[in-house]
Tab-separated table of C-alpha atoms and ligand atoms in Angstrom:
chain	number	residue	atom	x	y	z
A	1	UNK	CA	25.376	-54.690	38.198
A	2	UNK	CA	22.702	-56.919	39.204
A	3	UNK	CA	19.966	-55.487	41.727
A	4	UNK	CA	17.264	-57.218	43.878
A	5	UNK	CA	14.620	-54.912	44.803
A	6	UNK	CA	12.257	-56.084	47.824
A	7	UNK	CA	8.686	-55.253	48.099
A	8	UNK	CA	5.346	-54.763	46.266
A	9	UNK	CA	4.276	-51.200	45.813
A	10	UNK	CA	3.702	-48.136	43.672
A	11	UNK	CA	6.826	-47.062	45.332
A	12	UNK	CA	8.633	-50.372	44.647
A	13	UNK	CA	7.417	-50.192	40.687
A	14	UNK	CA	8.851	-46.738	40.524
A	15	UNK	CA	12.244	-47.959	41.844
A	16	UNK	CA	12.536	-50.651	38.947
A	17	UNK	CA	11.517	-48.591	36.632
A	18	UNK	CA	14.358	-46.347	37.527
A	19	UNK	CA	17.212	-48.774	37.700
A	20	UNK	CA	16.134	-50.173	34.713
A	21	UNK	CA	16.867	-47.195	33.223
A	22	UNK	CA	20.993	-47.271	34.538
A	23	UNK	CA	22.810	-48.548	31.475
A	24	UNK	CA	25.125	-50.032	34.438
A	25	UNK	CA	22.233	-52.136	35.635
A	26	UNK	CA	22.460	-55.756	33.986
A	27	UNK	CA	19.797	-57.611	35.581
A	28	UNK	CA	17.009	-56.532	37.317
A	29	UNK	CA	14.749	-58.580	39.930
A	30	UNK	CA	11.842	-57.696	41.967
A	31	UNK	CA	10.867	-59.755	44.817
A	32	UNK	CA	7.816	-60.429	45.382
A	33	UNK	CA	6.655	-57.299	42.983
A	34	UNK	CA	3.023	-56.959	42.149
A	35	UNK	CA	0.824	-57.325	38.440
A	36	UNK	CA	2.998	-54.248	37.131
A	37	UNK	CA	6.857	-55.219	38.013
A	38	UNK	CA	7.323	-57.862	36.221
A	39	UNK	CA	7.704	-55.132	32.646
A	40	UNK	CA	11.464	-54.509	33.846
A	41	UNK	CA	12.112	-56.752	36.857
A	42	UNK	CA	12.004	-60.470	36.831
A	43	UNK	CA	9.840	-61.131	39.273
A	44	UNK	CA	10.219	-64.022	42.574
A	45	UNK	CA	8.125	-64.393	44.863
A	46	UNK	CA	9.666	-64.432	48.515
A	47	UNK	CA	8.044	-63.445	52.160
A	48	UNK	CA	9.740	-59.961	52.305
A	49	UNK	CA	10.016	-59.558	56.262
A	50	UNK	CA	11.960	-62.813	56.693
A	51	UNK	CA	15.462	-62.272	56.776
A	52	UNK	CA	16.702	-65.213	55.697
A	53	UNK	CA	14.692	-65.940	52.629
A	54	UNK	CA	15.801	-62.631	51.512
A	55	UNK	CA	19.050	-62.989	52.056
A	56	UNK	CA	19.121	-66.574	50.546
A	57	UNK	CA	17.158	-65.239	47.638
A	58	UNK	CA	20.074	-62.515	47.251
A	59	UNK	CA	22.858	-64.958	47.745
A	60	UNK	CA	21.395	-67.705	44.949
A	61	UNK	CA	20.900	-64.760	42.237
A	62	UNK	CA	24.258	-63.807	42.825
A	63	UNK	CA	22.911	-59.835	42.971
A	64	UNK	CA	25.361	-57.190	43.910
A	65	UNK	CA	23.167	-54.481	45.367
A	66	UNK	CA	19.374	-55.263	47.142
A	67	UNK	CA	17.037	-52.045	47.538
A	68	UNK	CA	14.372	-52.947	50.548
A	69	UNK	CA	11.599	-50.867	49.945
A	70	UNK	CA	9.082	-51.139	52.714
A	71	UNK	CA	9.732	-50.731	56.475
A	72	UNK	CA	8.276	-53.831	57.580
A	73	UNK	CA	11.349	-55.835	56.328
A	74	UNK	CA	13.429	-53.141	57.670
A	75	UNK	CA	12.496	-53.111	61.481
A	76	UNK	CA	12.495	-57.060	60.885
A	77	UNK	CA	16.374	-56.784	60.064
A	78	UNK	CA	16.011	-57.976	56.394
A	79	UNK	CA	18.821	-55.341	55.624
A	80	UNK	CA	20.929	-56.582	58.504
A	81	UNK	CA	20.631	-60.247	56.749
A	82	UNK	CA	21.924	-59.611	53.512
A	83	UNK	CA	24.989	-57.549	54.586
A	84	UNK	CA	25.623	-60.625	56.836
A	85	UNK	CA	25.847	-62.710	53.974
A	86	UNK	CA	28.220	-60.186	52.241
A	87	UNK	CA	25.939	-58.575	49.800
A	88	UNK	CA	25.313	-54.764	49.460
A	89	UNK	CA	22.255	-53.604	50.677
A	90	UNK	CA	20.228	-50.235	50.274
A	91	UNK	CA	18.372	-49.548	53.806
A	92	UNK	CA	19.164	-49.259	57.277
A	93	UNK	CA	20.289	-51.788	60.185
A	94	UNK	CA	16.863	-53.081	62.367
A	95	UNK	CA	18.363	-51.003	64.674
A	96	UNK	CA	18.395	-47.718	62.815
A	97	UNK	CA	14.908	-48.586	61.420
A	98	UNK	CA	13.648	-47.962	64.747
A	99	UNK	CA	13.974	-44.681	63.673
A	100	UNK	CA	10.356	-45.174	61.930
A	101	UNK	CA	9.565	-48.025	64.017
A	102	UNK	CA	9.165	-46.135	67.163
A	103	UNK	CA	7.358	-42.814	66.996
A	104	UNK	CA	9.012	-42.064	71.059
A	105	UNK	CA	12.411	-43.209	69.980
A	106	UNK	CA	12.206	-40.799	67.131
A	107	UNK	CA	11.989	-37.738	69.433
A	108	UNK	CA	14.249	-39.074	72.206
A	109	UNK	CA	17.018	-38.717	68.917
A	110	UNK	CA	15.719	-35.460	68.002
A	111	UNK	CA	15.574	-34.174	71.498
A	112	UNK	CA	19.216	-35.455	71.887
A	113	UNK	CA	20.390	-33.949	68.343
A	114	UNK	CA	18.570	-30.327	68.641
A	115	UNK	CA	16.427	-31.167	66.128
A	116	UNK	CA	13.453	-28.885	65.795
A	117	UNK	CA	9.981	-30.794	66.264
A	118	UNK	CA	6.589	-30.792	68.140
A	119	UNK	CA	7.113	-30.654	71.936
A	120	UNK	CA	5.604	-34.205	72.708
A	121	UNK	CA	4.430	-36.317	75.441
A	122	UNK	CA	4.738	-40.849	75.127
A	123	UNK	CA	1.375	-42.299	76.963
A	124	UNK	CA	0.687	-45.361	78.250
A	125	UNK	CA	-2.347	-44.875	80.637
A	126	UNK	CA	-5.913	-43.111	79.594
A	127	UNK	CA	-5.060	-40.462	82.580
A	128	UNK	CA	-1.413	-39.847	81.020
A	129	UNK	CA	-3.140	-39.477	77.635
A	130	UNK	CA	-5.730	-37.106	79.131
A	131	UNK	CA	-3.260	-34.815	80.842
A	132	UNK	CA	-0.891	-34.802	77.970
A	133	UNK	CA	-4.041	-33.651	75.529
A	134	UNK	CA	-5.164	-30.851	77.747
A	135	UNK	CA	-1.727	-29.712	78.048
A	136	UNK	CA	-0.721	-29.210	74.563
A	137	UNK	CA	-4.561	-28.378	73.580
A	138	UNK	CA	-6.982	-28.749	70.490
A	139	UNK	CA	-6.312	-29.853	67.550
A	140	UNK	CA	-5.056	-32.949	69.352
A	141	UNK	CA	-2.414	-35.561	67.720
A	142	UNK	CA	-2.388	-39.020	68.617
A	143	UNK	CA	0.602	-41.336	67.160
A	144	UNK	CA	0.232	-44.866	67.930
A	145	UNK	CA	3.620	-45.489	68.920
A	146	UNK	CA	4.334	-48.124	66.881
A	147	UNK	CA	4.716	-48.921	62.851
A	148	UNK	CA	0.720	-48.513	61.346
A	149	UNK	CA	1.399	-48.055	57.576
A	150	UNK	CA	0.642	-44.676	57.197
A	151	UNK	CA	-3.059	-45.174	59.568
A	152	UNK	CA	-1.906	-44.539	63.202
A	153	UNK	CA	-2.106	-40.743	63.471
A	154	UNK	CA	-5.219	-39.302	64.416
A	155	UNK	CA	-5.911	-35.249	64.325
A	156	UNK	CA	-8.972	-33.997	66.030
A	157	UNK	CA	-10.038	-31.639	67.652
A	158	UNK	CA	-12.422	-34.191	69.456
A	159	UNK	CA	-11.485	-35.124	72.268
A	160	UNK	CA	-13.437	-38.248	72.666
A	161	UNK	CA	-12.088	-39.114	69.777
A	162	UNK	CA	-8.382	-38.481	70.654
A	163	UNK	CA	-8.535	-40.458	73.658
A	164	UNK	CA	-10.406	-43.150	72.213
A	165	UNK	CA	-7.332	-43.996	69.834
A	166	UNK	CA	-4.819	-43.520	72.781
A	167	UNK	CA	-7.358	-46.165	74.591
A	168	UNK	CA	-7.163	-48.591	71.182
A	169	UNK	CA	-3.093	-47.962	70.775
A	170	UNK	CA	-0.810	-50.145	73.936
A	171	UNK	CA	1.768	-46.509	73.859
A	172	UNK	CA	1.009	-43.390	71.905
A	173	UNK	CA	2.874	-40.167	71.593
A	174	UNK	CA	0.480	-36.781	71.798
A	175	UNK	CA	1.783	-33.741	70.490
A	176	UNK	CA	1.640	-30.486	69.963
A	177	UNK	CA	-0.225	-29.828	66.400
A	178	UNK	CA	1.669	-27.966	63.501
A	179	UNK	CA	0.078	-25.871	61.311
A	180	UNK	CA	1.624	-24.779	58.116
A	181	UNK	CA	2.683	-26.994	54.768
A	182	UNK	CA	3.781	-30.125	54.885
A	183	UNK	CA	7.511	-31.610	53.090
A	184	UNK	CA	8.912	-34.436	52.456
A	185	UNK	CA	12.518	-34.481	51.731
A	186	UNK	CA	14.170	-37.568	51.063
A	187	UNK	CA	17.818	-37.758	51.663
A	188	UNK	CA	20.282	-40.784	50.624
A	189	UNK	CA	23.016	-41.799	53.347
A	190	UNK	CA	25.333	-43.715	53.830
A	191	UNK	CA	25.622	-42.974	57.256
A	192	UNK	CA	28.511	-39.740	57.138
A	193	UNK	CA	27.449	-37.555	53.563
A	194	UNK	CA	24.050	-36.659	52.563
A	195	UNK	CA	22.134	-35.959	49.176
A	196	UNK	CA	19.113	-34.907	49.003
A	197	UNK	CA	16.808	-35.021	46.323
A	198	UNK	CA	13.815	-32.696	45.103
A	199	UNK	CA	11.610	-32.052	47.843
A	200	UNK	CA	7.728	-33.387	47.117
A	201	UNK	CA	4.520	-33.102	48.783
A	202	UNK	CA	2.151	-35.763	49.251
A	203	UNK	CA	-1.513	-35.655	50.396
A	204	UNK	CA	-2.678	-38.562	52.954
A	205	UNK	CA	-6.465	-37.149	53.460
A	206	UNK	CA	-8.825	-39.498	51.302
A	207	UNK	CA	-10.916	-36.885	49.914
A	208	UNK	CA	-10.537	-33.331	48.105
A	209	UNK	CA	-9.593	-30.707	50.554
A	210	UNK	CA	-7.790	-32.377	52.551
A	211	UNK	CA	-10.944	-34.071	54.063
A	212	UNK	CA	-11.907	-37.445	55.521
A	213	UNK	CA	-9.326	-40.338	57.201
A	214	UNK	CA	-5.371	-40.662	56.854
A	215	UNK	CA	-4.377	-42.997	54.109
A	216	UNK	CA	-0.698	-44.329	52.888
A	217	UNK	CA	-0.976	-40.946	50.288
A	218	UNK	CA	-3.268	-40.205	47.735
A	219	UNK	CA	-1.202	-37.779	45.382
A	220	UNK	CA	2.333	-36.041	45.591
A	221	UNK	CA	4.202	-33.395	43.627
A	222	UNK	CA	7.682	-32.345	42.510
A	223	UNK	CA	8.874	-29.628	42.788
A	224	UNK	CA	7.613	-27.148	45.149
A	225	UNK	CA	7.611	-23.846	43.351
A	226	UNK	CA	6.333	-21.941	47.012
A	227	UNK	CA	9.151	-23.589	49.237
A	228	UNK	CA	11.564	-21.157	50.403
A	229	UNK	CA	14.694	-20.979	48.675
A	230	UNK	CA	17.433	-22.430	50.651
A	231	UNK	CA	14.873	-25.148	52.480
A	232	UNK	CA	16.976	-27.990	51.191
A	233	UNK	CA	20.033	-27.002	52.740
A	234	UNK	CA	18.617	-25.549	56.347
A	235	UNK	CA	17.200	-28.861	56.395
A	236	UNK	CA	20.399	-30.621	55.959
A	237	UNK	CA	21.710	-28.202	58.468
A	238	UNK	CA	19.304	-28.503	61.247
A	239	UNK	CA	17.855	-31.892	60.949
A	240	UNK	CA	19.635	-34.338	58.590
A	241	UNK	CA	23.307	-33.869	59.942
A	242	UNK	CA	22.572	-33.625	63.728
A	243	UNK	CA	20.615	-36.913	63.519
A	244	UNK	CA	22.987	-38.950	61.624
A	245	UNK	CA	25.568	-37.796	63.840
A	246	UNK	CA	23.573	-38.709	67.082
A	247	UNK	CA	22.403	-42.013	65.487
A	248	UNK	CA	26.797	-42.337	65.014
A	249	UNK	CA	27.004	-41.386	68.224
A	250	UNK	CA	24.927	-44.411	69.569
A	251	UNK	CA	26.227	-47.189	67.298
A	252	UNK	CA	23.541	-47.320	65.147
A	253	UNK	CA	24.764	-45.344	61.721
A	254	UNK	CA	21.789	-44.918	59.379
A	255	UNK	CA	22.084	-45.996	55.638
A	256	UNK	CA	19.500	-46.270	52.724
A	257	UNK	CA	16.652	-43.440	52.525
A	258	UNK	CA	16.143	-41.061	55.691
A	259	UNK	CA	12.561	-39.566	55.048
A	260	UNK	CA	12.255	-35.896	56.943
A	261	UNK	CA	8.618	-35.536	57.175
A	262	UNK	CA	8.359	-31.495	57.904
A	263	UNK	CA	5.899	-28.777	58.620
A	264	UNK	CA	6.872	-25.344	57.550
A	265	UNK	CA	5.425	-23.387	60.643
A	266	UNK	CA	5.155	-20.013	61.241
A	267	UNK	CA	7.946	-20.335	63.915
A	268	UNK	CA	10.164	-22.539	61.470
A	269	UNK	CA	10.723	-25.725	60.106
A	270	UNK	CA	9.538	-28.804	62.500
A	271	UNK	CA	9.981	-32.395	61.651
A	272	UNK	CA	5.835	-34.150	61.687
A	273	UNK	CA	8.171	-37.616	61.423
A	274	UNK	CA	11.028	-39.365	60.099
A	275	UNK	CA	10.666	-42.047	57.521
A	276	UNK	CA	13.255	-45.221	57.166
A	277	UNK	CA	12.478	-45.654	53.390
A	278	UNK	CA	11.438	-43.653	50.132
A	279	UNK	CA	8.150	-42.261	50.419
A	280	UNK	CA	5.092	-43.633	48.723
A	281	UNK	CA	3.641	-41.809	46.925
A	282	UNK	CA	6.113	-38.936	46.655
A	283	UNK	CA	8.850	-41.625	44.982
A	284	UNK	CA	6.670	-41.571	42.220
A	285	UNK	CA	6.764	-38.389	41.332
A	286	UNK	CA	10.609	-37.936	42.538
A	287	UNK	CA	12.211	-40.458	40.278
A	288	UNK	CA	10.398	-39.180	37.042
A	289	UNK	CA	12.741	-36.645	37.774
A	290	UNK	CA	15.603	-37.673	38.272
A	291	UNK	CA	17.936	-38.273	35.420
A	292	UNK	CA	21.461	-39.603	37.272
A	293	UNK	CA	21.840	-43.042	37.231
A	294	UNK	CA	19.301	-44.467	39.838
A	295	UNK	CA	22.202	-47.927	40.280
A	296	UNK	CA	24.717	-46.270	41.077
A	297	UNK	CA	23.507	-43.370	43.229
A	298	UNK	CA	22.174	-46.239	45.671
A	299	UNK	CA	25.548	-48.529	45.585
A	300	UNK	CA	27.461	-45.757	46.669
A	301	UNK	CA	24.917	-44.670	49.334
A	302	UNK	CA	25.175	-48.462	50.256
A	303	UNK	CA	28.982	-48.991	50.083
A	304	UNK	CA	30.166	-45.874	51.980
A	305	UNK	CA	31.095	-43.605	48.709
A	306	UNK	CA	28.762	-41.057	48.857
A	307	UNK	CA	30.615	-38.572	49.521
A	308	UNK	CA	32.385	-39.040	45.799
A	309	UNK	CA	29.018	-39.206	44.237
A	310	UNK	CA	28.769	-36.230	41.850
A	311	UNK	CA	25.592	-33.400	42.353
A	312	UNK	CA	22.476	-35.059	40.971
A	313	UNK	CA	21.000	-34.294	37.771
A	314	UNK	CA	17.551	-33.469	37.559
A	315	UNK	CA	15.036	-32.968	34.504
A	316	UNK	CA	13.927	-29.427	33.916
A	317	UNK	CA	10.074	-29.282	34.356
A	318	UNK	CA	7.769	-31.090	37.313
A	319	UNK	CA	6.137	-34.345	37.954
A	320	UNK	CA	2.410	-35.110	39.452
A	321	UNK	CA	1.450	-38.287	40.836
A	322	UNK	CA	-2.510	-39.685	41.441
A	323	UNK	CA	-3.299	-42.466	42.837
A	324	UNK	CA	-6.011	-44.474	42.129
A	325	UNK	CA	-7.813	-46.586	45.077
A	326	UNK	CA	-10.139	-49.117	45.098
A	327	UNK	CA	-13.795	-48.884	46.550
A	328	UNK	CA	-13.764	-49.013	49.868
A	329	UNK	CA	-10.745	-47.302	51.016
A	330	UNK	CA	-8.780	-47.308	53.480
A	331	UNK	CA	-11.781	-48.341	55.627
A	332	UNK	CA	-12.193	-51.931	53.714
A	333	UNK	CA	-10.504	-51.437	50.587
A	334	UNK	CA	-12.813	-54.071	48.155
A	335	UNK	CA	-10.194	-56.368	45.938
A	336	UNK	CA	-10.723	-58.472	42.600
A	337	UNK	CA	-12.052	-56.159	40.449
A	338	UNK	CA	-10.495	-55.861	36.633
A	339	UNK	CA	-8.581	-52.980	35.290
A	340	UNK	CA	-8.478	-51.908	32.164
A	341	UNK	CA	-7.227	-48.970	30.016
A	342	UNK	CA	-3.769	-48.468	31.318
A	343	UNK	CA	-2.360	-48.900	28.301
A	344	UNK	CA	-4.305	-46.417	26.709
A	345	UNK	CA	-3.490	-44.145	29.859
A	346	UNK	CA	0.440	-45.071	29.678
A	347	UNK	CA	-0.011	-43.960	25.452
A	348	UNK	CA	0.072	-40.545	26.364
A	349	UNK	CA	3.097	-38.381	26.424
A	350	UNK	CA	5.295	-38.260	29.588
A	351	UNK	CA	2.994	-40.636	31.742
A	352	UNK	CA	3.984	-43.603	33.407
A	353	UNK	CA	1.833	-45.882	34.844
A	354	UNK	CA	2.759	-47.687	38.298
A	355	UNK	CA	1.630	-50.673	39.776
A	356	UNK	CA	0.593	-51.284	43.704
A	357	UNK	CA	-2.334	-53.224	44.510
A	358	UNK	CA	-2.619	-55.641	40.781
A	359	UNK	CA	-2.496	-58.893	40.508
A	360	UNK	CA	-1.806	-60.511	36.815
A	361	UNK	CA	-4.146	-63.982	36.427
A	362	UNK	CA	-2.426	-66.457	33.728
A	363	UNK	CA	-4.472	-64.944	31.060
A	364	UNK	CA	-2.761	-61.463	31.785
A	365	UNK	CA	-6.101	-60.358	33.470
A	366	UNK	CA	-5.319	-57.490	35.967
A	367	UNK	CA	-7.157	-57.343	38.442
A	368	UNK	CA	-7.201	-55.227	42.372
A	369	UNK	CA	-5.296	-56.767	45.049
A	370	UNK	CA	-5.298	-54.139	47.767
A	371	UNK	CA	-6.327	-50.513	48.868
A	372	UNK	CA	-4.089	-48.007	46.517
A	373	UNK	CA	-4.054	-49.936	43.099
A	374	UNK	CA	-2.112	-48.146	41.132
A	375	UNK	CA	-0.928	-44.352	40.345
A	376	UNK	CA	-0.389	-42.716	37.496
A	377	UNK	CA	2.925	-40.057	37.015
A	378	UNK	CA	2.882	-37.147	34.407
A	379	UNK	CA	5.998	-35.187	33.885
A	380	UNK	CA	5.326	-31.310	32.162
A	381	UNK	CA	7.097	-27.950	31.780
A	382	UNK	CA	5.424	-27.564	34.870
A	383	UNK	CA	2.948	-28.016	37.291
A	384	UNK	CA	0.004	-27.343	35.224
A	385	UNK	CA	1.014	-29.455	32.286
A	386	UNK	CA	1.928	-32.337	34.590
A	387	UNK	CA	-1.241	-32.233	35.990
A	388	UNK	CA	-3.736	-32.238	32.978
A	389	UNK	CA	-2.003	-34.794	31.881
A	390	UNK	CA	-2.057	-37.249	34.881
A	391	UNK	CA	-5.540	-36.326	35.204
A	392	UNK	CA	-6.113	-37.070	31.354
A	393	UNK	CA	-4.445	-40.653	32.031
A	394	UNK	CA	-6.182	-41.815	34.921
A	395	UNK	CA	-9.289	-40.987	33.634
A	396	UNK	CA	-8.336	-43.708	30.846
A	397	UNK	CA	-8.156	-46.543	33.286
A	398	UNK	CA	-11.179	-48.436	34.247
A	399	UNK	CA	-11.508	-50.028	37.651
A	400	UNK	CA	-15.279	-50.002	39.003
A	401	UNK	CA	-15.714	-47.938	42.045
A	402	UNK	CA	-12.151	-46.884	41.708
A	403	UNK	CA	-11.649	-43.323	43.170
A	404	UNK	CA	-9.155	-40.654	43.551
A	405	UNK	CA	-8.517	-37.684	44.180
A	406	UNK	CA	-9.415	-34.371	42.027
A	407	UNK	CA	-7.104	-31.834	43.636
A	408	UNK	CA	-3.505	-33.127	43.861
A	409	UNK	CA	-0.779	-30.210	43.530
A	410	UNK	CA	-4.249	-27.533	42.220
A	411	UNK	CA	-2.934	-25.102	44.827
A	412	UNK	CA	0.820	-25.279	43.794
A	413	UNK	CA	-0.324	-25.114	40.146
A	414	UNK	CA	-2.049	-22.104	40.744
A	415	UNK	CA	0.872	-20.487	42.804
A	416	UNK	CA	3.539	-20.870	39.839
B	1	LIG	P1	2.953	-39.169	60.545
B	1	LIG	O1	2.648	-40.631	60.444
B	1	LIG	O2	3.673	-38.767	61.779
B	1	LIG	O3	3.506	-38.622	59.278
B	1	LIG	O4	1.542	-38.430	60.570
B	1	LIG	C1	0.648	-38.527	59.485
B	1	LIG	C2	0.066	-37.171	59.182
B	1	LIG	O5	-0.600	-36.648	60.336
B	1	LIG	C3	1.093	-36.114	58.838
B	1	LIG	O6	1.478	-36.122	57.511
B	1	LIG	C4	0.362	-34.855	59.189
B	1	LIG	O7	-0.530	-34.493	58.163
B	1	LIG	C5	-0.423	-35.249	60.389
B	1	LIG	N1	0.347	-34.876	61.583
B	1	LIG	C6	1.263	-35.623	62.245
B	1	LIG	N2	1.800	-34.950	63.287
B	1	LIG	C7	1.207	-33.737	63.294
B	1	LIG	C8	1.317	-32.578	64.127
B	1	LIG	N3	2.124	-32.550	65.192
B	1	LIG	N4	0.559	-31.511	63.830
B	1	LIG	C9	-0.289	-31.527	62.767
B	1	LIG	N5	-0.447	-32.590	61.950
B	1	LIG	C10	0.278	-33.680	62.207
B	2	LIG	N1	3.726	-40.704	51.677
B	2	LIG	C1	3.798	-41.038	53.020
B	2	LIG	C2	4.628	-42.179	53.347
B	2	LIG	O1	5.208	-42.825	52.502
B	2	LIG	O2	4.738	-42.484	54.524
């Protein structure tokens, strides 16, 4: 089988990696991929929201399966090319994307499916905004409607502040805040059946304690050894089967990755958001993992043959994931600064090493090319082990002014 993967993150590197571990998987390219990709994928560069260079790309390697990673390419209806030109592709339509895309069409599906979620209000005007924060109350949540990479979603209990980003965003969505743990469950499709794999949490503060601004993720875990036991399946129950069924129900049948953002609160399970794509970084830590065979598990989600697809195997044991970000971020993330000592970090025993933000000069320099460089993964008997060890690694690699964070999965760890 050969397999096209499209974008250029941590979450993209972790995908290669694990398709280039399906003996079925023949040839393997990344497109455009970043300094890191380019150990299992050949990499090409392409512009990865334009549908037709993708799907031209697709049709001249003669691939039979292409994995879109990001959602920018999906709302931009990269997927929607390459089926057009009769190749198999991993990822929803442009129209089921929307499902990410739009923060108000989001909860006009789970309002119509029964799904449970924060009651919710879409703005357009300061006075709307104004009513709609007094109503539900402090701490105040303010989506920007739209796609924001992770930065859009303010929580304050300010509310200056939380009017002052419903001023700065054209249509926002306020909400009632959830307290209680965060999820995320990632669930293949292919529009009817439904697999989900191990749930993760990530952590999208900047700083220890959950402190400071929202980033793209700082840090996840796998698995959660305080979720309740049958979590998985009430959340295939109550969220994942009602939605693709009303998403069915409209003509617009979602296939590729469904991403249930959740809050366990103490009146149940609520979905925070829904994702159109793997997770980043939670995909990281998911895929070290996950021992069926990555190419196959996402043709049949991307053919229609789920359903046939036997119960995934998993590795005993749990997987940490920190992520290492450059100075400056996510305010104004500084780039062009070397890295060294990742293979001294990779060296140790169960870490991987993935690539984000690198860049590879001619001379195999590696240097910073964006906000979250690069993250490492340790897999251990458990929590603990997984974490000393990722914390070992990334103290290996050398990027000036780099930081992270100290306390990914410290709480779980302590829990097991
Ligand atoms: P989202 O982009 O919707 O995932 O929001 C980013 C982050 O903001 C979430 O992971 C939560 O930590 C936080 N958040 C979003 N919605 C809520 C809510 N209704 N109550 C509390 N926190 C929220
Ligand atoms: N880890 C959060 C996200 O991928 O949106």
């Amino acid at each position: 089988m050969k397999v096209l993967v499209i974008g250029s993150g941590g979450r993209e590197h972790a995908i290669v990696r694990a398709l280039a571990d399906d003996p079925a998987v023949t040839d393997l390219f990344c497109a455009p991929g970043n300094g890191g990709t380019d150990d299992v994928a050949t990499c090409l560069p392409v512009v990865a929201t334009d549908p037709d260079q993708v799907a031209a790309l697709a049709t001249s390697l003669g691939v039979d399966l292409v994995v879109i990673g990001p959602e920018a390419p999906l709302v931009a209806g990269v997927a929607d090319a390459v089926r057009s030109a009769g190749i198999a592709c991993f990822g929803p339509s442009a129209k089921a994307a929307v499902l990410e895309g739009s923060k108000a069409f989001a909860k006009e599906v789970m309002a119509a499916a029964g799904v449970p979620t924060a009651r919710s209000a879409v703005c357009t005007t300061a006075a709307e905004a104004a009513t709609a924060l007094d109503d539900f109350g402090a701490p105040y949540v303010v989506k920007d409607d739209g796609l924001a990479a992770g930065k859009g979603v303010v929580v304050t209990s300010d509310r200056d502040e939380a009017l002052a980003h419903a001023a700065a965003c054209e249509r926002v969505v306020i909400e009632e805040y959830l307290d209680g743990p965060e999820v995320s469950l990632f669930v293949l499709t292919d529009g009817d059946s439904a697999l989900a794999l191990s749930p993760a949490q990530d952590f999208k503060r900047i700083n220890d304690g959950d402190e400071g601004p929202n980033t793209g993720g700082m840090g996840a875990y796998t698995p959660l050894p305080w979720a309740p036991a049958g979590l998985v399946d009430e959340v295939l129950t109550s969220v994942v089967h009602p939605t693709l069924a009303e998403l069915r129900r409209r003509d617009t049948a979602f296939t590729g990755l469904l991403y249930v953002g959740l809050a366990l609160t103490s009146q149940g399970l609520r979905v925070v958001e829904f994702n159109a794509r793997f997770g980043d970084p939670e995909t990281q830590a998911v895929l070290a993992r996950l021992e069926s065979p990555f190419g196959e598990l996402l043709m049949a989600a991307a053919t229609g043959r789920l359903g046939e697809h036997p119960a995934l195997l998993w590795s005993q044991g749990s997987a940490v994931t920190v992520v290492l970000a450059a100075a400056g971020y996510p305010d104004a993330p500084i780039t062009g600064t070397v890295i060294t000592g990742i293979e001294d970090a990779q060296a140790m025993e169960g870490v991987s090493v993935l690539h984000a933000g690198t860049n590879r000069a001619s001379d195999g320099t590696l240097t910073s090319s964006g906000g979250r460089v690069l993250s490492v993964t340790a897999i251990g008997e458990n929590l603990s082990q997984a974490r000393a060890r990722a914390y070992e690694a990334i103290a290996r690699i050398d990027l000036a002014g780099g930081h992270y964070r100290t306390d990914i999965a410290l709480r779980a760890a302590l829990s097991e």
